[in-house]
């Protein structure tokens, strides 16, 4: 099955600086990679996703890059703000389903702390 | 994801007791999923169902059971065989042909 590794487990940055979170995956058949943001006690919320036919996707201050050859993808947050403080999870399709129909395999999460 | 509801918000289980967590969606989504979240572990897949009357085991199905009698409902039963049930349980759903999974608000299960 799929194995997703996420680093770092904790990331502290100054407000206004950039933050980068990295994930690797093992199944070359995976073709969909979402990122979720989870605030304390809340449900995970999708913030951005990327499919394997593109190498980068941007949405305002958030971007995701994908390197299929190396099997890694990264989340980039620019001009960080206090409300960006949360736990971020990357995921990849589990169980060889390619697009995630059979569920997702998640990384263990990164606790992002924005220092004022 | 406002169309996915889970109840109760908190649930207490006594030793040897089976408990059932509810998940309902009014989004007309075809597939539904149950994940378990432990601190520092991320989310792990328990069971999933892509159509009514059919479901598959995920990575940690032991001690759990599900049913899918209606498209909008996917209840999860935590049986007495699950020896470490304390966790945050999240239900998710998606439309067939689309990858995005949307999560419900979760149920926190605690053992007395």
mmCIF file of C-alpha atoms in Angstrom:
data_model
loop_
_atom_site.group_PDB
_atom_site.id
_atom_site.type_symbol
_atom_site.label_atom_id
_atom_site.label_comp_id
_atom_site.label_asym_id
_atom_site.label_seq_id
_atom_site.Cartn_x
_atom_site.Cartn_y
_atom_site.Cartn_z
ATOM 1 C CA UNK A 1 0.000 0.000 0.000
ATOM 2 C CA UNK A 2 0.848 3.680 -0.063
ATOM 3 C CA UNK A 3 3.269 5.167 2.473
ATOM 4 C CA UNK A 4 3.302 8.928 3.040
ATOM 5 C CA UNK A 5 6.065 10.651 4.995
ATOM 6 C CA UNK A 6 5.677 14.293 6.077
ATOM 7 C CA UNK A 7 8.290 16.734 7.399
ATOM 8 C CA UNK A 8 8.767 18.634 9.587
ATOM 9 C CA UNK A 9 6.455 17.653 12.431
ATOM 10 C CA UNK A 10 6.602 21.197 13.825
ATOM 11 C CA UNK A 11 7.437 24.408 11.980
ATOM 12 C CA UNK A 12 7.701 27.831 13.582
ATOM 13 C CA UNK A 13 8.024 30.911 11.364
ATOM 14 C CA UNK A 14 7.810 34.660 11.862
ATOM 15 C CA UNK A 15 4.664 36.350 10.651
ATOM 16 C CA UNK A 16 5.176 37.470 7.080
ATOM 17 C CA UNK A 17 7.790 34.821 6.291
ATOM 18 C CA UNK A 18 7.226 31.763 4.104
ATOM 19 C CA UNK A 19 6.589 28.201 5.256
ATOM 20 C CA UNK A 20 7.331 24.994 3.365
ATOM 21 C CA UNK A 21 6.072 21.515 4.273
ATOM 22 C CA UNK A 22 7.306 18.458 2.386
ATOM 23 C CA UNK A 23 5.836 15.012 1.755
ATOM 24 C CA UNK A 24 7.026 11.894 -0.007
ATOM 25 C CA UNK A 25 4.931 8.985 -1.237
ATOM 26 C CA UNK A 26 5.724 5.455 -2.356
ATOM 27 C CA UNK A 27 3.106 4.362 -4.925
ATOM 28 C CA UNK A 28 3.976 5.539 -8.442
ATOM 29 C CA UNK A 29 0.340 4.950 -9.485
ATOM 30 C CA UNK A 30 -0.887 7.769 -7.210
ATOM 31 C CA UNK A 31 -2.126 10.742 -9.222
ATOM 32 C CA UNK A 32 -3.942 12.982 -6.742
ATOM 33 C CA UNK A 33 -2.377 14.840 -3.806
ATOM 34 C CA UNK A 34 -4.501 16.967 -1.456
ATOM 35 C CA UNK A 35 -3.475 19.167 1.451
ATOM 36 C CA UNK A 36 -5.749 19.640 4.451
ATOM 37 C CA UNK A 37 -5.661 22.242 7.231
ATOM 38 C CA UNK A 38 -6.991 21.285 10.640
ATOM 39 C CA UNK A 39 -7.555 23.699 13.491
ATOM 40 C CA UNK A 40 -7.700 22.387 17.041
ATOM 41 C CA UNK A 41 -10.759 20.194 17.593
ATOM 42 C CA UNK A 42 -12.112 20.863 14.086
ATOM 43 C CA UNK A 43 -12.535 18.835 10.938
ATOM 44 C CA UNK A 44 -9.794 18.815 8.261
ATOM 45 C CA UNK A 45 -10.490 21.332 5.497
ATOM 46 C CA UNK A 46 -9.120 20.960 1.978
ATOM 47 C CA UNK A 47 -6.926 23.960 1.118
ATOM 48 C CA UNK A 48 -5.372 22.898 -2.165
ATOM 49 C CA UNK A 49 -4.794 19.791 -4.245
ATOM 50 C CA UNK A 50 -2.782 18.821 -7.291
ATOM 51 C CA UNK A 51 -3.087 16.144 -9.917
ATOM 52 C CA UNK A 52 -0.167 14.392 -11.513
ATOM 53 C CA UNK A 53 -0.596 16.040 -14.906
ATOM 54 C CA UNK A 54 0.701 19.365 -13.531
ATOM 55 C CA UNK A 55 3.830 20.276 -11.615
ATOM 56 C CA UNK A 56 2.595 23.308 -9.699
ATOM 57 C CA UNK A 57 -0.662 24.895 -8.624
ATOM 58 C CA UNK A 58 -1.237 28.234 -6.896
ATOM 59 C CA UNK A 59 -4.146 29.754 -4.997
ATOM 60 C CA UNK A 60 -3.337 33.212 -3.636
ATOM 61 C CA UNK A 61 -0.723 32.727 -0.869
ATOM 62 C CA UNK A 62 -0.746 28.937 -1.130
ATOM 63 C CA UNK A 63 1.035 26.788 -3.698
ATOM 64 C CA UNK A 64 1.755 23.115 -4.134
ATOM 65 C CA UNK A 65 4.543 21.598 -6.203
ATOM 66 C CA UNK A 66 4.813 18.002 -7.361
ATOM 67 C CA UNK A 67 7.832 16.027 -8.531
ATOM 68 C CA UNK A 68 6.557 12.687 -9.804
ATOM 69 C CA UNK A 69 9.997 11.358 -10.619
ATOM 70 C CA UNK A 70 11.194 11.868 -7.067
ATOM 71 C CA UNK A 71 7.742 11.086 -5.600
ATOM 72 C CA UNK A 72 7.522 14.174 -3.467
ATOM 73 C CA UNK A 73 5.224 17.152 -3.188
ATOM 74 C CA UNK A 74 5.399 20.309 -1.106
ATOM 75 C CA UNK A 75 3.094 22.956 0.319
ATOM 76 C CA UNK A 76 4.284 26.559 0.192
ATOM 77 C CA UNK A 77 2.613 29.337 2.180
ATOM 78 C CA UNK A 78 3.870 32.873 1.567
ATOM 79 C CA UNK A 79 3.333 36.009 3.670
ATOM 80 C CA UNK A 80 2.191 33.924 6.622
ATOM 81 C CA UNK A 81 -0.484 35.309 8.937
ATOM 82 C CA UNK A 82 -1.588 34.346 12.468
ATOM 83 C CA UNK A 83 -4.645 32.558 11.081
ATOM 84 C CA UNK A 84 -2.340 30.176 9.209
ATOM 85 C CA UNK A 85 -1.462 28.562 12.551
ATOM 86 C CA UNK A 86 -2.867 25.012 12.420
ATOM 87 C CA UNK A 87 -1.921 21.412 11.671
ATOM 88 C CA UNK A 88 -1.434 20.644 7.984
ATOM 89 C CA UNK A 89 -1.768 17.161 6.488
ATOM 90 C CA UNK A 90 -0.690 15.893 3.118
ATOM 91 C CA UNK A 91 -2.312 12.809 1.615
ATOM 92 C CA UNK A 92 -2.090 10.457 -1.319
ATOM 93 C CA UNK A 93 -4.426 7.775 -2.658
ATOM 94 C CA UNK A 94 -4.120 4.599 -0.664
ATOM 95 C CA UNK A 95 -4.448 1.009 -1.769
ATOM 96 C CA UNK A 96 -3.311 1.582 -5.364
ATOM 97 C CA UNK A 97 -6.475 3.378 -6.378
ATOM 98 C CA UNK A 98 -4.641 6.186 -8.188
ATOM 99 C CA UNK A 99 -7.241 8.865 -7.555
ATOM 100 C CA UNK A 100 -8.265 8.010 -4.006
ATOM 101 C CA UNK A 101 -11.528 6.166 -4.601
ATOM 102 C CA UNK A 102 -10.414 3.568 -2.063
ATOM 103 C CA UNK A 103 -9.497 6.147 0.553
ATOM 104 C CA UNK A 104 -6.521 8.368 1.312
ATOM 105 C CA UNK A 105 -3.273 7.718 3.160
ATOM 106 C CA UNK A 106 -2.280 10.704 5.281
ATOM 107 C CA UNK A 107 1.008 12.024 6.534
ATOM 108 C CA UNK A 108 1.348 12.483 10.288
ATOM 109 C CA UNK A 109 0.886 16.220 10.095
ATOM 110 C CA UNK A 110 2.882 19.415 10.551
ATOM 111 C CA UNK A 111 2.055 21.807 13.371
ATOM 112 C CA UNK A 112 2.631 25.265 11.873
ATOM 113 C CA UNK A 113 3.161 28.038 14.402
ATOM 114 C CA UNK A 114 3.158 31.658 13.230
ATOM 115 C CA UNK A 115 5.138 33.857 15.616
ATOM 116 C CA UNK A 116 3.942 37.483 15.874
ATOM 117 C CA UNK B 1 -18.737 19.929 3.894
ATOM 118 C CA UNK B 2 -21.580 21.556 5.799
ATOM 119 C CA UNK B 3 -23.787 18.776 4.383
ATOM 120 C CA UNK B 4 -22.029 16.059 6.355
ATOM 121 C CA UNK B 5 -23.159 15.579 9.936
ATOM 122 C CA UNK B 6 -21.836 13.322 12.653
ATOM 123 C CA UNK B 7 -23.389 12.516 15.989
ATOM 124 C CA UNK B 8 -22.868 12.571 18.812
ATOM 125 C CA UNK B 9 -20.071 15.099 19.221
ATOM 126 C CA UNK B 10 -18.795 13.230 22.297
ATOM 127 C CA UNK B 11 -19.407 9.580 23.154
ATOM 128 C CA UNK B 12 -18.454 7.629 26.223
ATOM 129 C CA UNK B 13 -18.011 3.876 26.085
ATOM 130 C CA UNK B 14 -17.953 1.465 28.981
ATOM 131 C CA UNK B 15 -15.716 -1.587 28.825
ATOM 132 C CA UNK B 16 -17.326 -4.435 26.882
ATOM 133 C CA UNK B 17 -19.897 -2.149 25.269
ATOM 134 C CA UNK B 18 -20.574 -1.671 21.569
ATOM 135 C CA UNK B 19 -21.267 1.896 20.466
ATOM 136 C CA UNK B 20 -22.439 3.299 17.138
ATOM 137 C CA UNK B 21 -21.322 6.569 15.561
ATOM 138 C CA UNK B 22 -23.629 8.230 13.073
ATOM 139 C CA UNK B 23 -22.619 9.816 9.757
ATOM 140 C CA UNK B 24 -25.175 11.381 7.427
ATOM 141 C CA UNK B 25 -24.717 13.409 4.248
ATOM 142 C CA UNK B 26 -27.219 15.272 2.091
ATOM 143 C CA UNK B 27 -24.763 16.044 -0.705
ATOM 144 C CA UNK B 28 -25.800 13.065 -2.854
ATOM 145 C CA UNK B 29 -22.239 11.787 -2.599
ATOM 146 C CA UNK B 30 -21.645 8.211 -3.686
ATOM 147 C CA UNK B 31 -18.639 7.218 -1.574
ATOM 148 C CA UNK B 32 -18.266 7.479 2.177
ATOM 149 C CA UNK B 33 -15.295 6.861 4.459
ATOM 150 C CA UNK B 34 -14.433 6.451 8.127
ATOM 151 C CA UNK B 35 -11.077 7.591 9.495
ATOM 152 C CA UNK B 36 -9.603 7.435 12.939
ATOM 153 C CA UNK B 37 -7.311 10.204 14.233
ATOM 154 C CA UNK B 38 -4.945 9.741 17.151
ATOM 155 C CA UNK B 39 -2.571 12.467 18.391
ATOM 156 C CA UNK B 40 0.560 12.588 16.228
ATOM 157 C CA UNK B 41 -0.692 9.801 13.953
ATOM 158 C CA UNK B 42 -2.562 11.600 11.230
ATOM 159 C CA UNK B 43 -5.727 9.971 9.885
ATOM 160 C CA UNK B 44 -6.053 6.253 9.247
ATOM 161 C CA UNK B 45 -8.712 4.583 7.120
ATOM 162 C CA UNK B 46 -11.101 2.204 8.924
ATOM 163 C CA UNK B 47 -13.773 1.353 6.317
ATOM 164 C CA UNK B 48 -15.108 2.792 3.091
ATOM 165 C CA UNK B 49 -18.108 2.332 0.838
ATOM 166 C CA UNK B 50 -18.401 3.348 -2.805
ATOM 167 C CA UNK B 51 -22.012 2.251 -3.318
ATOM 168 C CA UNK B 52 -25.040 1.247 -1.268
ATOM 169 C CA UNK B 53 -24.908 -2.258 0.216
ATOM 170 C CA UNK B 54 -21.180 -2.574 -0.406
ATOM 171 C CA UNK B 55 -18.211 -1.654 1.785
ATOM 172 C CA UNK B 56 -14.536 -2.517 2.094
ATOM 173 C CA UNK B 57 -12.051 -2.774 4.949
ATOM 174 C CA UNK B 58 -9.447 -0.069 5.288
ATOM 175 C CA UNK B 59 -6.089 -0.254 7.011
ATOM 176 C CA UNK B 60 -7.356 -0.637 10.599
ATOM 177 C CA UNK B 61 -10.745 -2.393 10.363
ATOM 178 C CA UNK B 62 -10.281 -4.831 13.258
ATOM 179 C CA UNK B 63 -12.781 -4.172 16.062
ATOM 180 C CA UNK B 64 -15.073 -2.055 13.858
ATOM 181 C CA UNK B 65 -18.117 -2.761 11.693
ATOM 182 C CA UNK B 66 -20.192 -0.677 9.256
ATOM 183 C CA UNK B 67 -23.331 -0.824 7.157
ATOM 184 C CA UNK B 68 -24.482 1.097 4.083
ATOM 185 C CA UNK B 69 -28.208 0.546 3.691
ATOM 186 C CA UNK B 70 -28.877 4.070 2.386
ATOM 187 C CA UNK B 71 -26.800 6.331 0.185
ATOM 188 C CA UNK B 72 -26.856 9.155 2.714
ATOM 189 C CA UNK B 73 -25.927 7.115 5.808
ATOM 190 C CA UNK B 74 -22.793 5.199 6.850
ATOM 191 C CA UNK B 75 -22.823 4.319 10.569
ATOM 192 C CA UNK B 76 -19.740 2.932 12.304
ATOM 193 C CA UNK B 77 -19.951 0.513 15.239
ATOM 194 C CA UNK B 78 -17.031 0.298 17.611
ATOM 195 C CA UNK B 79 -17.214 -3.182 19.091
ATOM 196 C CA UNK B 80 -15.870 -4.499 22.368
ATOM 197 C CA UNK B 81 -13.114 -6.180 20.342
ATOM 198 C CA UNK B 82 -11.542 -2.759 19.767
ATOM 199 C CA UNK B 83 -9.267 -2.547 22.787
ATOM 200 C CA UNK B 84 -8.057 1.006 22.309
ATOM 201 C CA UNK B 85 -11.057 2.945 20.961
ATOM 202 C CA UNK B 86 -10.244 6.380 22.385
ATOM 203 C CA UNK B 87 -9.789 8.634 19.343
ATOM 204 C CA UNK B 88 -11.343 11.305 17.148
ATOM 205 C CA UNK B 89 -13.488 9.650 14.446
ATOM 206 C CA UNK B 90 -14.012 11.445 11.161
ATOM 207 C CA UNK B 91 -16.450 10.593 8.416
ATOM 208 C CA UNK B 92 -15.881 11.804 4.854
ATOM 209 C CA UNK B 93 -17.671 11.607 1.530
ATOM 210 C CA UNK B 94 -16.993 12.272 -2.142
ATOM 211 C CA UNK B 95 -18.750 12.353 -5.476
ATOM 212 C CA UNK B 96 -18.022 9.499 -7.868
ATOM 213 C CA UNK B 97 -15.515 10.615 -10.458
ATOM 214 C CA UNK B 98 -14.172 13.450 -8.312
ATOM 215 C CA UNK B 99 -11.236 12.992 -5.955
ATOM 216 C CA UNK B 100 -12.021 15.546 -3.256
ATOM 217 C CA UNK B 101 -13.115 14.148 0.097
ATOM 218 C CA UNK B 102 -15.109 16.357 2.460
ATOM 219 C CA UNK B 103 -15.114 15.720 6.178
ATOM 220 C CA UNK B 104 -17.786 15.821 8.829
ATOM 221 C CA UNK B 105 -17.203 17.561 12.183
ATOM 222 C CA UNK B 106 -16.102 14.350 13.949
ATOM 223 C CA UNK B 107 -17.027 12.357 17.041
ATOM 224 C CA UNK B 108 -14.695 12.128 19.996
ATOM 225 C CA UNK B 109 -14.920 8.712 21.658
ATOM 226 C CA UNK B 110 -13.737 8.293 25.215
ATOM 227 C CA UNK B 111 -13.581 5.186 27.370
ATOM 228 C CA UNK B 112 -14.896 5.249 30.931
#
